[in-house]
Coordinates of C-alpha atoms in Angstrom, one line a residue:
M1 CA 103.4 68.7 -148.6
T2 CA 107.0 68.6 -150.3
E3 CA 109.4 66.6 -147.9
S4 CA 112.5 69.2 -147.0
N5 CA 115.5 69.1 -145.3
I6 CA 114.6 72.2 -142.8
A7 CA 115.9 72.7 -139.4
P8 CA 113.0 71.4 -136.8
K9 CA 112.8 75.0 -134.9
L10 CA 112.6 76.8 -138.4
L11 CA 109.7 74.4 -139.1
V12 CA 107.4 75.2 -136.1
Q13 CA 108.3 78.8 -136.3
M14 CA 107.2 79.0 -139.5
H15 CA 104.0 77.4 -138.5
R16 CA 103.2 79.4 -135.5
E17 CA 104.0 82.1 -138.2
L18 CA 101.1 81.3 -140.0
L19 CA 98.7 81.1 -137.7
R20 CA 99.7 84.5 -136.5
V21 CA 98.9 86.1 -139.8
R22 CA 95.7 83.7 -140.6
H23 CA 94.2 84.8 -137.1
A24 CA 95.4 88.3 -137.5
E25 CA 93.4 88.6 -140.9
L26 CA 90.3 86.8 -139.6
A27 CA 89.9 88.8 -136.5
L28 CA 90.3 91.9 -138.0
A29 CA 88.3 90.9 -140.7
E30 CA 85.5 90.4 -138.2
R31 CA 85.9 93.6 -136.9
Y32 CA 85.8 95.1 -140.2
K33 CA 82.7 94.1 -140.2
Q34 CA 81.5 96.7 -137.1
Q35 CA 81.7 99.7 -139.8
E36 CA 84.6 100.7 -137.5
M37 CA 87.7 100.7 -139.6
R38 CA 87.1 103.2 -142.5
T39 CA 90.0 102.3 -144.6
P40 CA 89.8 99.8 -147.9
T41 CA 91.0 96.6 -146.8
H42 CA 92.6 93.9 -149.0
F43 CA 92.7 90.8 -146.9
G44 CA 95.1 88.0 -147.6
V45 CA 93.5 85.1 -146.2
G46 CA 94.7 81.4 -148.0
Q47 CA 97.8 83.3 -149.2
E48 CA 100.0 83.2 -146.2
A49 CA 102.8 81.2 -147.2
V50 CA 104.3 83.3 -149.6
A51 CA 104.6 85.6 -146.9
V52 CA 105.8 83.7 -143.9
G53 CA 108.2 81.8 -146.3
V54 CA 109.6 84.5 -148.3
C55 CA 110.0 86.4 -145.4
A56 CA 111.8 83.2 -143.6
A57 CA 114.4 83.4 -146.0
L58 CA 115.3 86.9 -145.5
R59 CA 117.4 88.9 -142.6
K60 CA 116.0 91.4 -141.1
D61 CA 118.2 94.4 -142.6
D62 CA 116.8 93.1 -146.1
V63 CA 113.8 95.2 -146.9
A64 CA 110.2 94.5 -148.8
Y65 CA 107.9 96.0 -150.4
S66 CA 104.4 95.4 -150.9
H67 CA 100.9 95.8 -152.7
H68 CA 97.6 96.3 -151.7
R69 CA 97.0 92.7 -150.2
S70 CA 99.6 93.5 -148.0
H71 CA 99.2 92.7 -144.0
N72 CA 99.8 89.3 -144.6
H73 CA 104.1 90.3 -145.7
F74 CA 103.8 93.5 -143.2
L75 CA 103.3 90.8 -140.4
A76 CA 105.3 88.0 -141.5
K77 CA 108.8 90.8 -141.9
G78 CA 107.6 91.4 -138.3
G79 CA 105.9 94.1 -137.9
S80 CA 102.9 94.0 -134.7
V81 CA 99.3 93.0 -134.7
Y82 CA 98.3 95.7 -132.5
R83 CA 100.3 98.6 -134.7
L84 CA 98.4 97.1 -138.2
A85 CA 94.9 97.2 -135.9
A86 CA 95.7 100.5 -134.6
E87 CA 96.1 101.8 -138.5
L88 CA 93.3 100.2 -139.5
F89 CA 91.1 101.7 -137.0
G90 CA 93.1 105.0 -137.7
R91 CA 95.0 105.6 -134.5
E92 CA 98.0 107.1 -133.8
T93 CA 99.8 104.7 -132.6
G94 CA 99.1 102.9 -135.9
C95 CA 102.4 102.1 -137.9
S96 CA 101.6 104.9 -140.2
R97 CA 100.3 107.0 -137.5
G98 CA 96.9 106.3 -138.6
R99 CA 97.2 108.2 -141.8
G100 CA 97.6 105.6 -144.3
G101 CA 95.6 102.7 -143.6
S102 CA 95.4 99.3 -144.8
V103 CA 97.4 99.9 -148.2
H104 CA 100.0 102.0 -146.9
L105 CA 101.7 100.4 -143.9
T106 CA 105.5 100.6 -142.7
D107 CA 108.0 99.6 -140.4
L108 CA 111.3 100.4 -141.1
S109 CA 112.6 98.8 -137.9
V110 CA 112.1 95.3 -139.3
G111 CA 112.8 96.1 -142.7
F112 CA 109.5 96.7 -143.9
V113 CA 109.5 99.8 -146.2
A114 CA 106.6 100.4 -147.6
S115 CA 103.2 99.0 -149.3
S116 CA 101.3 100.5 -151.8
A117 CA 97.9 100.5 -153.7
I118 CA 99.3 101.3 -157.1
L119 CA 100.0 98.4 -159.4
G120 CA 103.7 97.9 -160.2
E121 CA 104.9 100.5 -157.1
A122 CA 106.1 97.7 -154.7
L123 CA 108.3 96.5 -158.3
A124 CA 110.0 100.2 -158.6
A125 CA 110.8 100.9 -155.2
A126 CA 112.3 97.7 -154.7
T127 CA 114.4 98.6 -157.4
G128 CA 115.6 101.3 -156.7
S129 CA 116.5 100.3 -153.0
A130 CA 118.3 97.8 -154.7
L131 CA 120.4 100.1 -157.1
S132 CA 120.9 101.8 -153.3
F133 CA 122.4 98.6 -151.5
K134 CA 124.8 98.0 -155.1
M135 CA 126.3 101.7 -154.7
D136 CA 126.7 101.1 -150.9
K137 CA 128.0 98.0 -152.0
A138 CA 125.8 96.4 -149.1
N139 CA 125.0 92.9 -149.1
R140 CA 121.3 92.9 -149.0
V141 CA 118.4 92.1 -150.6
S142 CA 115.2 93.7 -151.7
T143 CA 111.8 92.3 -152.2
A144 CA 109.0 93.0 -153.9
F145 CA 105.9 91.1 -153.2
F146 CA 102.8 91.3 -156.1
G147 CA 100.4 90.1 -158.0
D148 CA 99.9 88.3 -161.2
A149 CA 98.2 91.9 -163.0
V150 CA 100.8 93.5 -162.3
A151 CA 102.4 91.3 -165.1
E152 CA 100.3 92.9 -167.6
E153 CA 101.9 96.7 -166.2
G154 CA 104.9 98.4 -168.3
A155 CA 106.1 99.3 -164.9
F156 CA 107.1 95.5 -164.5
Y157 CA 108.9 95.3 -167.7
E158 CA 111.0 98.3 -166.9
C159 CA 112.0 97.1 -164.2
L160 CA 112.7 93.4 -165.4
G161 CA 114.8 94.9 -167.6
Y162 CA 116.4 97.9 -165.6
A163 CA 117.7 95.3 -162.8
A164 CA 119.2 92.7 -165.4
L165 CA 120.6 95.8 -167.2
M166 CA 121.8 97.4 -163.7
K167 CA 122.3 93.4 -162.0
L168 CA 120.3 94.1 -158.8
P169 CA 120.2 92.1 -155.6
V170 CA 116.4 92.4 -156.0
L171 CA 113.8 89.6 -155.5
Y172 CA 110.3 89.8 -157.3
V173 CA 107.8 88.0 -155.9
C174 CA 104.6 87.2 -158.0
E175 CA 101.5 86.0 -155.7
N176 CA 99.9 84.4 -158.5
N177 CA 96.0 84.3 -157.4
G178 CA 94.6 83.7 -160.4
Y179 CA 92.4 87.0 -160.4
A180 CA 92.8 91.0 -161.3
T181 CA 90.1 92.2 -158.8
E182 CA 87.1 90.1 -160.6
S183 CA 88.9 89.0 -164.1
P184 CA 90.1 85.2 -164.2
L185 CA 93.7 84.9 -165.9
A186 CA 92.6 82.7 -168.8
I187 CA 90.5 85.8 -170.4
R188 CA 93.6 88.3 -169.9
Q189 CA 96.9 86.6 -170.8
P190 CA 97.3 84.7 -173.6
E191 CA 97.2 80.2 -173.6
G192 CA 100.0 78.5 -173.3
V193 CA 102.3 81.5 -171.9
S194 CA 103.4 81.7 -168.2
I195 CA 104.5 85.0 -166.2
T196 CA 107.7 82.9 -165.2
G197 CA 108.4 82.1 -169.3
R198 CA 108.2 85.8 -170.2
V199 CA 110.6 86.9 -167.1
K200 CA 113.4 84.6 -167.9
S201 CA 113.4 86.0 -172.0
F202 CA 115.2 88.9 -169.5
G203 CA 117.8 86.6 -169.0
I204 CA 116.5 86.8 -165.1
E205 CA 116.9 83.7 -162.7
T206 CA 113.9 82.5 -162.4
F207 CA 111.8 79.7 -159.6
Y208 CA 108.1 78.4 -159.9
V209 CA 107.1 77.0 -156.3
D210 CA 103.6 75.7 -154.8
G211 CA 102.8 79.2 -153.0
N212 CA 100.4 77.2 -150.5
D213 CA 103.1 74.9 -149.4
V214 CA 105.5 77.2 -146.8
C215 CA 108.5 74.2 -146.8
A216 CA 108.2 74.7 -150.6
V217 CA 108.5 78.5 -150.4
Y218 CA 110.5 78.7 -147.8
E219 CA 113.1 76.3 -149.6
T220 CA 112.6 77.8 -152.9
A221 CA 112.9 81.8 -151.8
A222 CA 116.1 80.7 -149.7
K223 CA 117.8 79.6 -153.1
A224 CA 116.4 82.5 -154.6
V225 CA 117.6 85.1 -151.8
A226 CA 121.2 83.3 -152.0
F227 CA 121.3 84.0 -155.5
A228 CA 120.7 87.4 -155.4
R229 CA 123.1 88.3 -152.5
E230 CA 125.8 86.4 -154.2
H231 CA 125.9 87.0 -157.6
M232 CA 124.0 91.1 -157.2
L233 CA 121.2 90.0 -159.7
P234 CA 117.7 90.2 -159.8
V235 CA 115.8 86.9 -159.3
F236 CA 111.7 86.1 -160.4
L237 CA 109.5 84.1 -157.8
E238 CA 105.9 82.8 -158.8
C239 CA 104.1 81.6 -156.3
T240 CA 100.6 79.6 -156.9
T241 CA 98.2 80.3 -154.6
Y242 CA 94.6 81.8 -154.2
R243 CA 92.7 84.2 -151.9
W244 CA 89.5 83.2 -149.7
L245 CA 87.8 86.7 -149.3
E246 CA 86.6 89.1 -151.6
H247 CA 89.1 90.9 -153.7
V248 CA 87.9 93.9 -150.9
G249 CA 86.8 93.5 -148.0
P250 CA 85.5 91.0 -145.1
H251 CA 83.7 89.1 -147.3
F252 CA 82.9 85.4 -149.0
D253 CA 81.9 86.2 -152.4
H254 CA 79.9 84.1 -152.4
D255 CA 77.7 85.4 -149.2
L256 CA 77.8 88.1 -151.8
G257 CA 75.7 86.9 -155.0
R258 CA 79.0 87.5 -156.7
T259 CA 79.8 85.3 -159.8
Y260 CA 83.0 85.3 -161.3
R261 CA 83.9 82.6 -159.3
D262 CA 82.2 79.9 -157.3
E263 CA 81.9 78.4 -153.7
A264 CA 83.2 75.2 -154.9
E265 CA 86.3 76.8 -156.5
L266 CA 86.9 78.0 -153.1
Q267 CA 86.5 75.0 -151.7
D268 CA 89.3 72.9 -153.6
W269 CA 91.6 75.7 -152.9
Q270 CA 90.7 75.5 -149.1
Q271 CA 91.6 71.6 -149.6
K272 CA 95.1 73.6 -150.0
C273 CA 94.6 75.7 -147.0
P274 CA 98.6 76.6 -146.3
V275 CA 98.1 76.3 -142.6
R276 CA 96.3 72.5 -142.6
R277 CA 99.2 71.5 -144.7
S278 CA 101.8 73.1 -142.0
E279 CA 99.7 70.9 -139.5
T280 CA 100.6 67.8 -140.9
V281 CA 104.3 68.1 -141.5
L282 CA 104.7 69.0 -137.9
L283 CA 102.7 65.5 -137.0
A284 CA 103.9 63.6 -139.3
T285 CA 107.9 64.5 -138.0
G286 CA 106.8 64.3 -134.8
L287 CA 107.6 68.2 -133.7
A288 CA 104.2 68.4 -132.0
T289 CA 101.0 66.5 -131.1
E290 CA 97.0 67.5 -132.3
A291 CA 97.2 69.1 -128.3
E292 CA 100.1 71.5 -128.9
L293 CA 98.4 72.4 -131.9
E294 CA 95.6 73.3 -130.4
G295 CA 97.3 75.1 -127.8
W296 CA 99.4 77.8 -130.0
E297 CA 96.5 78.1 -132.0
A298 CA 94.4 79.4 -128.4
A299 CA 97.2 81.4 -127.3
I300 CA 97.6 83.2 -131.0
K301 CA 94.3 83.7 -130.6
A302 CA 94.2 85.1 -127.3
E303 CA 97.5 87.3 -128.1
I304 CA 95.7 88.8 -131.5
E305 CA 92.5 89.6 -129.4
A306 CA 94.2 91.2 -126.9
D307 CA 96.4 93.1 -129.4
I308 CA 92.9 94.5 -131.3
E309 CA 91.1 95.7 -127.8
R310 CA 94.5 97.5 -126.4
A311 CA 94.5 99.3 -130.2
Y312 CA 91.0 100.3 -130.8
A313 CA 91.3 101.8 -126.9
D314 CA 94.4 104.2 -128.1
P315 CA 93.7 107.6 -129.0
W316 CA 93.0 109.7 -132.4
P317 CA 94.9 111.5 -134.1
D318 CA 95.4 115.2 -133.2
P319 CA 93.3 117.3 -135.9
S320 CA 96.5 120.0 -135.6
Q321 CA 99.2 117.9 -136.6
L322 CA 97.1 116.3 -140.0
F323 CA 99.7 118.0 -141.6
D324 CA 102.8 116.8 -140.1
N325 CA 105.2 115.7 -142.9
A326 CA 103.6 116.8 -145.5
S327 CA 105.1 118.8 -147.8

C-alpha cells in the first residue's frame, strides 16, 4: 500500500465501500448456488479497489459504463445492493425491472448508465456520452470500465482514435486481470508490449497503477479525471488486478478441476487482497481499531443480507408487461 495524502474521512469511506462491494458479491455468489438466479453472473471478487478508487474520483453527475463483470462498478457508483439483488432474482424491483439480469444493469440516478456483455460496447457508449458532454459544453466526464481482452478488439482502437481526434472528456479504465475468459495474456499478446504502450501511440495521456491498492487507484484516477475535465481530452488508466472466482459463476476454478490457472496463483493474489491492504492503512494511521473494523464489517454484512432477503421476497414482473419499452 502506498503512502498518500488522502483525507482521513475518504480513506474510511473507501474502506467501508470496499467492504460493501466485497460482501455483496460474496453473499450473492452464495445465493447463486441455490439455482434461483436465472442469469449468467461474472463476479468481481478481488477486483474491488478499481471500482471503488475510480468512482471515488468521479462526481455524481459524471457517468459510467461497464461490461459483463459489472456489479462492482454499479455498486461503487452508488447503486444499491437491494436493487442489484432484485435484478439477479428477476424481480420487478430490480434496477432493470428484472428484465436485464446481471449483465444489463442501470441506475441513471447515480450516473451508472449501463453495462453490457458485448466486449467493447462500454467504450463506444462512453465515448458517445463524452461527445454529448462536449457538444453541450458540460463539465462532465464519461467513464468506461473494461477488461484487458477488449484491447484485442477493433472497437477499442476506433474509440481511442475518435476520442483523441475529437478531444473528448472520457476516462478509459482497463481492468487488466490477466485473463480473457480462460486465456492468459501471455498467449494472446506479443511479448514485450503493453496495452498502455499501445494507447500512448494515439497521443492519449496514460496512467498505470496497482489495481489492488485502493489509495493508489484513487489518487491516480483523481489525476486522470482532473486532466480529462480540465483539458477536455481522453485519458487511459490501466489497473492490474485479479479475479478470484471463475469467469462465469460463483465457484473457484480449482474446485471445479479447471487447469488454466492453479490454486497457488490464486493464493498469491489473495495475499494482495484490496480489503486487507486497506485495513492495514487504517490501522497504521490510527483511523480505526481492530474492533471498529470488525464492527463495520459485521454491520455491512447484516445490511446486505437484509437487502437480499427483501429483494427475494419482492414480486415477479407482470407477464402482461413483457413487451413494455420494446420496439
